[in-house]
XYZ file of N, CA and C in Angstrom:
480
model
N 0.823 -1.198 0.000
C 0.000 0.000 0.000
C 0.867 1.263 0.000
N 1.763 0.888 0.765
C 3.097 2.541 0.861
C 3.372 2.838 -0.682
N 3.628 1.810 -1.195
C 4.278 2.159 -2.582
C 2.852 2.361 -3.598
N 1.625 1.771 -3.827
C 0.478 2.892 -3.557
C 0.071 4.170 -3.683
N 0.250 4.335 -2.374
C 0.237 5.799 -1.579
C 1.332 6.454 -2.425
N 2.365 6.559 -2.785
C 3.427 7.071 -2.776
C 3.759 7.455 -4.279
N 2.921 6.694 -5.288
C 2.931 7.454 -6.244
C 1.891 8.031 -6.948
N 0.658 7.964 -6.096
C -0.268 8.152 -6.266
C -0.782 10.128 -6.188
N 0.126 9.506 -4.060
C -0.317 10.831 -3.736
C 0.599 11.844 -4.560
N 1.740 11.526 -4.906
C 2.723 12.572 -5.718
C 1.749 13.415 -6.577
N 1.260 12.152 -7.405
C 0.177 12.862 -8.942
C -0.836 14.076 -8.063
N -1.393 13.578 -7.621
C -2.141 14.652 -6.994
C -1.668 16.181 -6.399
N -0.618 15.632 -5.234
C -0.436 17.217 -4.870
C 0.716 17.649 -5.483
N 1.784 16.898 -6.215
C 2.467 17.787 -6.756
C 2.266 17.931 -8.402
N 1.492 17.016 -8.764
C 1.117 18.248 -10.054
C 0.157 18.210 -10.657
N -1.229 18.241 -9.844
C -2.204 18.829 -9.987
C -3.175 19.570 -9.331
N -2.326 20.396 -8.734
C -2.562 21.514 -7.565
C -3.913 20.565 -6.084
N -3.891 19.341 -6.214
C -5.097 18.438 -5.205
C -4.498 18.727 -4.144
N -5.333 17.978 -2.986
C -4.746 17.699 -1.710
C -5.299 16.411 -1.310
N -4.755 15.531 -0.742
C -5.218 14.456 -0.154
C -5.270 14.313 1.194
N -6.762 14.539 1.440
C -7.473 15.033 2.387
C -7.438 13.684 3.655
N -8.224 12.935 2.887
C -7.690 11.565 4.204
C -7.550 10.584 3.546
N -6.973 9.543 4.509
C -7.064 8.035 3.763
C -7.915 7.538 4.314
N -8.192 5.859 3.729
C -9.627 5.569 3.952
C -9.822 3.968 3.643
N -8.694 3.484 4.598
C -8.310 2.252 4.083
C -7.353 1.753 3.172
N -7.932 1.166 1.904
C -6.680 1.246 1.078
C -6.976 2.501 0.151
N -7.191 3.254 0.021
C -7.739 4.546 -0.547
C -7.413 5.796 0.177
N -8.176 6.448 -0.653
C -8.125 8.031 -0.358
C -9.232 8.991 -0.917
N -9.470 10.102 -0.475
C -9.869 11.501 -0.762
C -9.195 12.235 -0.990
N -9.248 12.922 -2.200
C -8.560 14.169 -2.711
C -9.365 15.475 -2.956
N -9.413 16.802 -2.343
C -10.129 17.525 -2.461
C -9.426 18.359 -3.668
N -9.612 19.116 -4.647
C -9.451 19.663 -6.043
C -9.933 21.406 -5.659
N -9.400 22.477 -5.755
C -9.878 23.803 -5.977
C -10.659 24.474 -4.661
N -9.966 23.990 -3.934
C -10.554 24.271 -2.215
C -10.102 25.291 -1.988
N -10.316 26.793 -1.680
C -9.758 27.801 -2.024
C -8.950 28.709 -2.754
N -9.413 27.835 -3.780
C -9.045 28.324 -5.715
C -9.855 28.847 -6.599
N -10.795 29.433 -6.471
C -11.540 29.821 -7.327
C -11.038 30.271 -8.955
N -9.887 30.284 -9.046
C -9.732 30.541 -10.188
C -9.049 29.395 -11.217
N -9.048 28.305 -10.644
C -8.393 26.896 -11.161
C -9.606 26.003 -11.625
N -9.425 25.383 -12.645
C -10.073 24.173 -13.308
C -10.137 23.373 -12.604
N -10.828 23.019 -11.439
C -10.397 21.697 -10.838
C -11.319 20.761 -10.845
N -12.043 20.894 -12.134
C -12.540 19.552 -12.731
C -11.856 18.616 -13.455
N -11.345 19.848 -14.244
C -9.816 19.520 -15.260
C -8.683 18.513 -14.579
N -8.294 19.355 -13.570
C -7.152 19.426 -12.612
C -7.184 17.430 -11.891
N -8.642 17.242 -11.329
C -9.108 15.632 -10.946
C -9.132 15.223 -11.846
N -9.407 15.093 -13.108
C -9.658 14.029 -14.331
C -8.570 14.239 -14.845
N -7.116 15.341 -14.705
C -6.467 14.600 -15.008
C -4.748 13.602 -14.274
N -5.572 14.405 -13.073
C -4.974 13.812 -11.708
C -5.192 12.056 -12.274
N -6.766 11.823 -12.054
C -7.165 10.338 -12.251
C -6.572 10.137 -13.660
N -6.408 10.385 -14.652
C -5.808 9.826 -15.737
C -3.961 9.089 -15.232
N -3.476 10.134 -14.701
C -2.409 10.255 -14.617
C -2.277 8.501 -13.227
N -2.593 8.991 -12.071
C -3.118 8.110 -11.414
C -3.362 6.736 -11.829
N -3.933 5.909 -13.079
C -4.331 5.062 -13.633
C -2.958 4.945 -14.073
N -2.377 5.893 -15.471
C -0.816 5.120 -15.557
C 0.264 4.895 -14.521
N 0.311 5.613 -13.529
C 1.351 5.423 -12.337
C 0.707 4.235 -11.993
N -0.114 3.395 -11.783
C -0.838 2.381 -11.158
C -0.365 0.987 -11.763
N -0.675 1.204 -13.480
C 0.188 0.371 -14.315
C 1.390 0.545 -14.203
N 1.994 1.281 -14.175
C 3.696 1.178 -14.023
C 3.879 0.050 -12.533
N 3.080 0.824 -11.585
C 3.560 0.018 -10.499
C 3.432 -1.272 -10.476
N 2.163 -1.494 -11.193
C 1.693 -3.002 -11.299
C 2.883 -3.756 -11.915
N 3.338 -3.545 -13.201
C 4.580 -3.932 -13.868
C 5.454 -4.142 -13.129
N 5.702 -3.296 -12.434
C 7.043 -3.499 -11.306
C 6.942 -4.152 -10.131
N 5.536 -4.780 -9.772
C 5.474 -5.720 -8.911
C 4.924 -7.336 -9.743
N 5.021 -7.518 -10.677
C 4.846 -8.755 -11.361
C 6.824 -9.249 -11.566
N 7.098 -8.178 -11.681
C 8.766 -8.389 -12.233
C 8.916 -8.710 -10.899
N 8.257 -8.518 -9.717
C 8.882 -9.131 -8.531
C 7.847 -10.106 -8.150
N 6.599 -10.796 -8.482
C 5.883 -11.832 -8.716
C 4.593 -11.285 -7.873
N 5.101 -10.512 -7.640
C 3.413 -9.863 -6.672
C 2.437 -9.564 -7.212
N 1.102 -9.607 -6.820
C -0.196 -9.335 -7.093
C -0.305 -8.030 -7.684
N -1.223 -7.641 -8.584
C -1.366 -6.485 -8.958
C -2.019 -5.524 -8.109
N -2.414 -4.223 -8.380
C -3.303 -3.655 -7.640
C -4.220 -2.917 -8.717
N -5.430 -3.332 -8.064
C -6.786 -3.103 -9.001
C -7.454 -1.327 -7.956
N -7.498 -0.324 -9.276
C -8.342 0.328 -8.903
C -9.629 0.956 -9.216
N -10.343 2.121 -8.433
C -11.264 2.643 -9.245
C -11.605 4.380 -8.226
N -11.529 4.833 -9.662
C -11.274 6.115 -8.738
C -12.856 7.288 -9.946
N -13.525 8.078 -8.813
C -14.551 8.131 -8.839
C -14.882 9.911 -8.721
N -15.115 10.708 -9.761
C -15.284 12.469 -9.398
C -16.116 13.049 -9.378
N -16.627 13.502 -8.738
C -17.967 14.372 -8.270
C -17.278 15.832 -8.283
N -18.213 16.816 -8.689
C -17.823 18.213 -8.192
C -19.140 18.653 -8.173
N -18.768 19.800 -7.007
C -20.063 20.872 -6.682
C -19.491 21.302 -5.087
N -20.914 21.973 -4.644
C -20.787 22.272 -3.343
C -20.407 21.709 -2.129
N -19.359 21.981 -1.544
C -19.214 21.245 -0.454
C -18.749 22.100 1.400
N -19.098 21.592 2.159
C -18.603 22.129 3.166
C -17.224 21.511 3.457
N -16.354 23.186 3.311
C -14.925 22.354 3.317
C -14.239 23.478 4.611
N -13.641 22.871 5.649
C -12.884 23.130 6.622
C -12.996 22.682 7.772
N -12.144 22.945 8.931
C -11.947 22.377 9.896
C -13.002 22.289 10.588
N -13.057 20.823 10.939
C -14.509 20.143 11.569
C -14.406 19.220 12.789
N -15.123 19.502 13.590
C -15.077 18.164 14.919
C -15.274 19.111 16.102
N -14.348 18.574 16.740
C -15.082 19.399 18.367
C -13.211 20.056 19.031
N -13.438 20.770 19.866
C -12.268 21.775 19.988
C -10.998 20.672 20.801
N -11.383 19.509 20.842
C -10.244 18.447 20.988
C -9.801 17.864 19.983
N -10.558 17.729 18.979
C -10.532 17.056 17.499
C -10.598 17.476 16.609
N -9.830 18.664 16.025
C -10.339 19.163 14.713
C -10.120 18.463 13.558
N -10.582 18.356 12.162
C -10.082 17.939 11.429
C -10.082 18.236 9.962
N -9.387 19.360 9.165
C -9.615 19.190 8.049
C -10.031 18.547 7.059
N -11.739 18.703 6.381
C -12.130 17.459 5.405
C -13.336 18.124 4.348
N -13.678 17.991 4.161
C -15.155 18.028 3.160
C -16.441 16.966 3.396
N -17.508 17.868 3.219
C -18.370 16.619 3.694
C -19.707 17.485 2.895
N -20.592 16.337 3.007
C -22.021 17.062 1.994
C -22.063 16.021 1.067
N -23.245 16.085 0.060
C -23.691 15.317 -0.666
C -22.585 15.384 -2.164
N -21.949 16.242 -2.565
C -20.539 16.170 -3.521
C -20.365 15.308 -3.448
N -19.564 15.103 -1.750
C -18.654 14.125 -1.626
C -19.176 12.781 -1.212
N -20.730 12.550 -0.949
C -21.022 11.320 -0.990
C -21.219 10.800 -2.025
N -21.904 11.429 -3.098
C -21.782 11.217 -4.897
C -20.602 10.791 -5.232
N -19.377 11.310 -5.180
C -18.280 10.968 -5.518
C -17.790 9.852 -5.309
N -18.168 9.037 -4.080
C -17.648 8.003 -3.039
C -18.699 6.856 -4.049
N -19.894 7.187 -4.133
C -20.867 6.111 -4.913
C -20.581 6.199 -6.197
N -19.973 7.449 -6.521
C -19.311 6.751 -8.329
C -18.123 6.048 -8.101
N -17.181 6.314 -7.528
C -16.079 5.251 -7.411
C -16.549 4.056 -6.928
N -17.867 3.520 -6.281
C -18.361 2.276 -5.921
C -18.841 1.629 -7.604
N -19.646 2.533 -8.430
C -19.855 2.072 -9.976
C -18.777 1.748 -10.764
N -16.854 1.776 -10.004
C -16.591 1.232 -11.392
C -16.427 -0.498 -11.141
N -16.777 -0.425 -10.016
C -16.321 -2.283 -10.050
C -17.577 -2.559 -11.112
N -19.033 -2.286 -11.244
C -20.474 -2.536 -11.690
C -19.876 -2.223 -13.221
N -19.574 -1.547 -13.631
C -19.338 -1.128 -14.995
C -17.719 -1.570 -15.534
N -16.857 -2.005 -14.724
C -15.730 -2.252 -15.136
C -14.991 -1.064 -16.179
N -14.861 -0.042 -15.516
C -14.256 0.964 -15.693
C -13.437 1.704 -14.543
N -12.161 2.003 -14.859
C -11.907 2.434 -13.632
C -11.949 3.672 -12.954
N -12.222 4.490 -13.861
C -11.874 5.918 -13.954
C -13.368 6.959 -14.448
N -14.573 6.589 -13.441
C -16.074 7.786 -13.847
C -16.327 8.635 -13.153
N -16.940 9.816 -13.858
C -17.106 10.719 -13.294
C -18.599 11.216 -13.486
N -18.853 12.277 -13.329
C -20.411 12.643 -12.944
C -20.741 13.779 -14.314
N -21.292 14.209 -14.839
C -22.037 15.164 -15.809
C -21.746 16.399 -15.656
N -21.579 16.772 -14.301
C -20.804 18.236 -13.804
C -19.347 18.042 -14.336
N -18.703 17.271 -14.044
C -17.353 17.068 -13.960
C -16.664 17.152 -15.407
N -17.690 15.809 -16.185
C -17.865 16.655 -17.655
C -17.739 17.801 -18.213
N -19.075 18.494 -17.746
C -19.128 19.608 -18.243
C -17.883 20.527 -18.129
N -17.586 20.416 -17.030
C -16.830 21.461 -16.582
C -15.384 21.549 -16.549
N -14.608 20.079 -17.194
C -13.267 19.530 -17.114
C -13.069 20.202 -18.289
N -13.402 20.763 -19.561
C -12.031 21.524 -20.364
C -12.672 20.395 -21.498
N -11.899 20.249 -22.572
C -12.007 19.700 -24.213
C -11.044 18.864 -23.839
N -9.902 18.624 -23.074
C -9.094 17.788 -23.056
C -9.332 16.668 -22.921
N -9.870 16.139 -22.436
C -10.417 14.583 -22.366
C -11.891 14.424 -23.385
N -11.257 12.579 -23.302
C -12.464 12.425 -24.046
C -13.239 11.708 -23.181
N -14.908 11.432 -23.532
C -15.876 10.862 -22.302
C -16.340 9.838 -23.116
N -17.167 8.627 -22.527
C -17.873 7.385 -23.212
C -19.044 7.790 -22.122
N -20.205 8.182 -22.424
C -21.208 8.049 -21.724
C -21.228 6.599 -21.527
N -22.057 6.243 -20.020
C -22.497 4.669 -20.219
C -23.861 4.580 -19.513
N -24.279 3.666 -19.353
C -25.821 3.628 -19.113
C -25.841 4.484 -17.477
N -27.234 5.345 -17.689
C -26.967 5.699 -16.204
C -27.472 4.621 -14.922
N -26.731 4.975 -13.983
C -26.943 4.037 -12.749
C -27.558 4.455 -11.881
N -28.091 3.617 -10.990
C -28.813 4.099 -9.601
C -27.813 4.158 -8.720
N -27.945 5.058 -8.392
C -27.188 5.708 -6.861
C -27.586 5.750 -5.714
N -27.515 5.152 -4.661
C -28.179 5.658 -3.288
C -28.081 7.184 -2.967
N -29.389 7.642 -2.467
C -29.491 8.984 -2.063
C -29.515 10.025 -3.412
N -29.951 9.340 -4.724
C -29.989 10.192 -5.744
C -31.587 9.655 -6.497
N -32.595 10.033 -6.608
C -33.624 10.282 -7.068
C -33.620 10.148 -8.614
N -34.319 8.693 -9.275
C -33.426 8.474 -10.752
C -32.437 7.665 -10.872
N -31.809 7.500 -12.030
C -30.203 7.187 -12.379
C -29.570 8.231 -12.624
N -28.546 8.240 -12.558
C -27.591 9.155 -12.713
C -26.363 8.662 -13.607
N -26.119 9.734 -14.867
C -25.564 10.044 -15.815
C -24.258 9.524 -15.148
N -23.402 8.742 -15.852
C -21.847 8.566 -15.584
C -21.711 8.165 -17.032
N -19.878 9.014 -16.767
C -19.206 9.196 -18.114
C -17.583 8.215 -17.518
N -17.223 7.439 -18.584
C -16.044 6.582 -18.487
C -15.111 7.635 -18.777
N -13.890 8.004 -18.389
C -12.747 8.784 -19.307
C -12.051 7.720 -19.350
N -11.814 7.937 -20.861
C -10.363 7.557 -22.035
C -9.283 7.800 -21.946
N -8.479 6.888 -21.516
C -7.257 7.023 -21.058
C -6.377 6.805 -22.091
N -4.825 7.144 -22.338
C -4.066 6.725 -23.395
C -4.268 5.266 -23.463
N -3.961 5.124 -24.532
C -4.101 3.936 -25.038
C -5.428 3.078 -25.827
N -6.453 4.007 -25.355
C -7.847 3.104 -25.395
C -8.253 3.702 -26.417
């Protein structure tokens, strides 16, 4: 998991202005444009997660050359409103985000095991990520706590 973590979190905060907010098992949260208003950080996550997906394959490669298991992921982007700053009680504070964003986000990264994709994002995120990527709409899914299905888009990663 260190080695994981370690090239994972690089992609994120050092070069795509993210922060990785907590871990979460074998995972993580990355918050995107949290007192940026003037940054793409729809852009900025999709192409964090692009980037993310090839560091993942590299690593994988480099643990087969040493006979080890791969590591399977799925990483999941929501954007919108969120309550973001220090939270808990005056013994516990804790920098995080919380609100329905970030529970959306958490239930699209649960859709890519269902869709076998690793890398979806939400219709906002779409919209709002830039011409640079390309999207595969796929059927929309039911979401807990979302009224309907909801629109998810696969991104196209090199190679595909």
């Amino acid at each position: 998991m260190n080695d994981f973590f370690r090239v994972t979190v690089r992609v994120v905060e050092e070069e795509h202005r993210g922060m990785v907010n907590k871990y979460l098992g074998d995972g993580f949260m990355a918050i995107f444009g949290a007192g940026d208003s003037g940054s793409n950080h729809a852009g900025d996550a999709v192409a964090a997660g692009r980037e993310i997906l090839a560091a993942v394959k590299k690593l994988n490669e480099d643990l087969a050359a040493k006979g080890r298991a791969p590591i399977q992921i799925g990483i999941g982007i929501h954007c919108g409103p969120a309550i973001v700053g220090s939270i808990g009680s005056p013994q516990r504070l804790e920098f995080t985000a919380i609100g329905n964003t970030v529970n959306i986000a958490s239930r699209v990264e649960g859709l890519t095991k269902a869709t076998g994709r690793p890398l979806l994002v939400t219709a906002a995120v779409r919209d709002r990520s830039g011409d640079s990527f390309s999207f595969e709409e796929l059927q929309p899914q039911e979401v807990r706590g979302i009224d309907g299905r909801l629109p998810v888009f696969a991104v196209r990663c090199e190679g595909e």
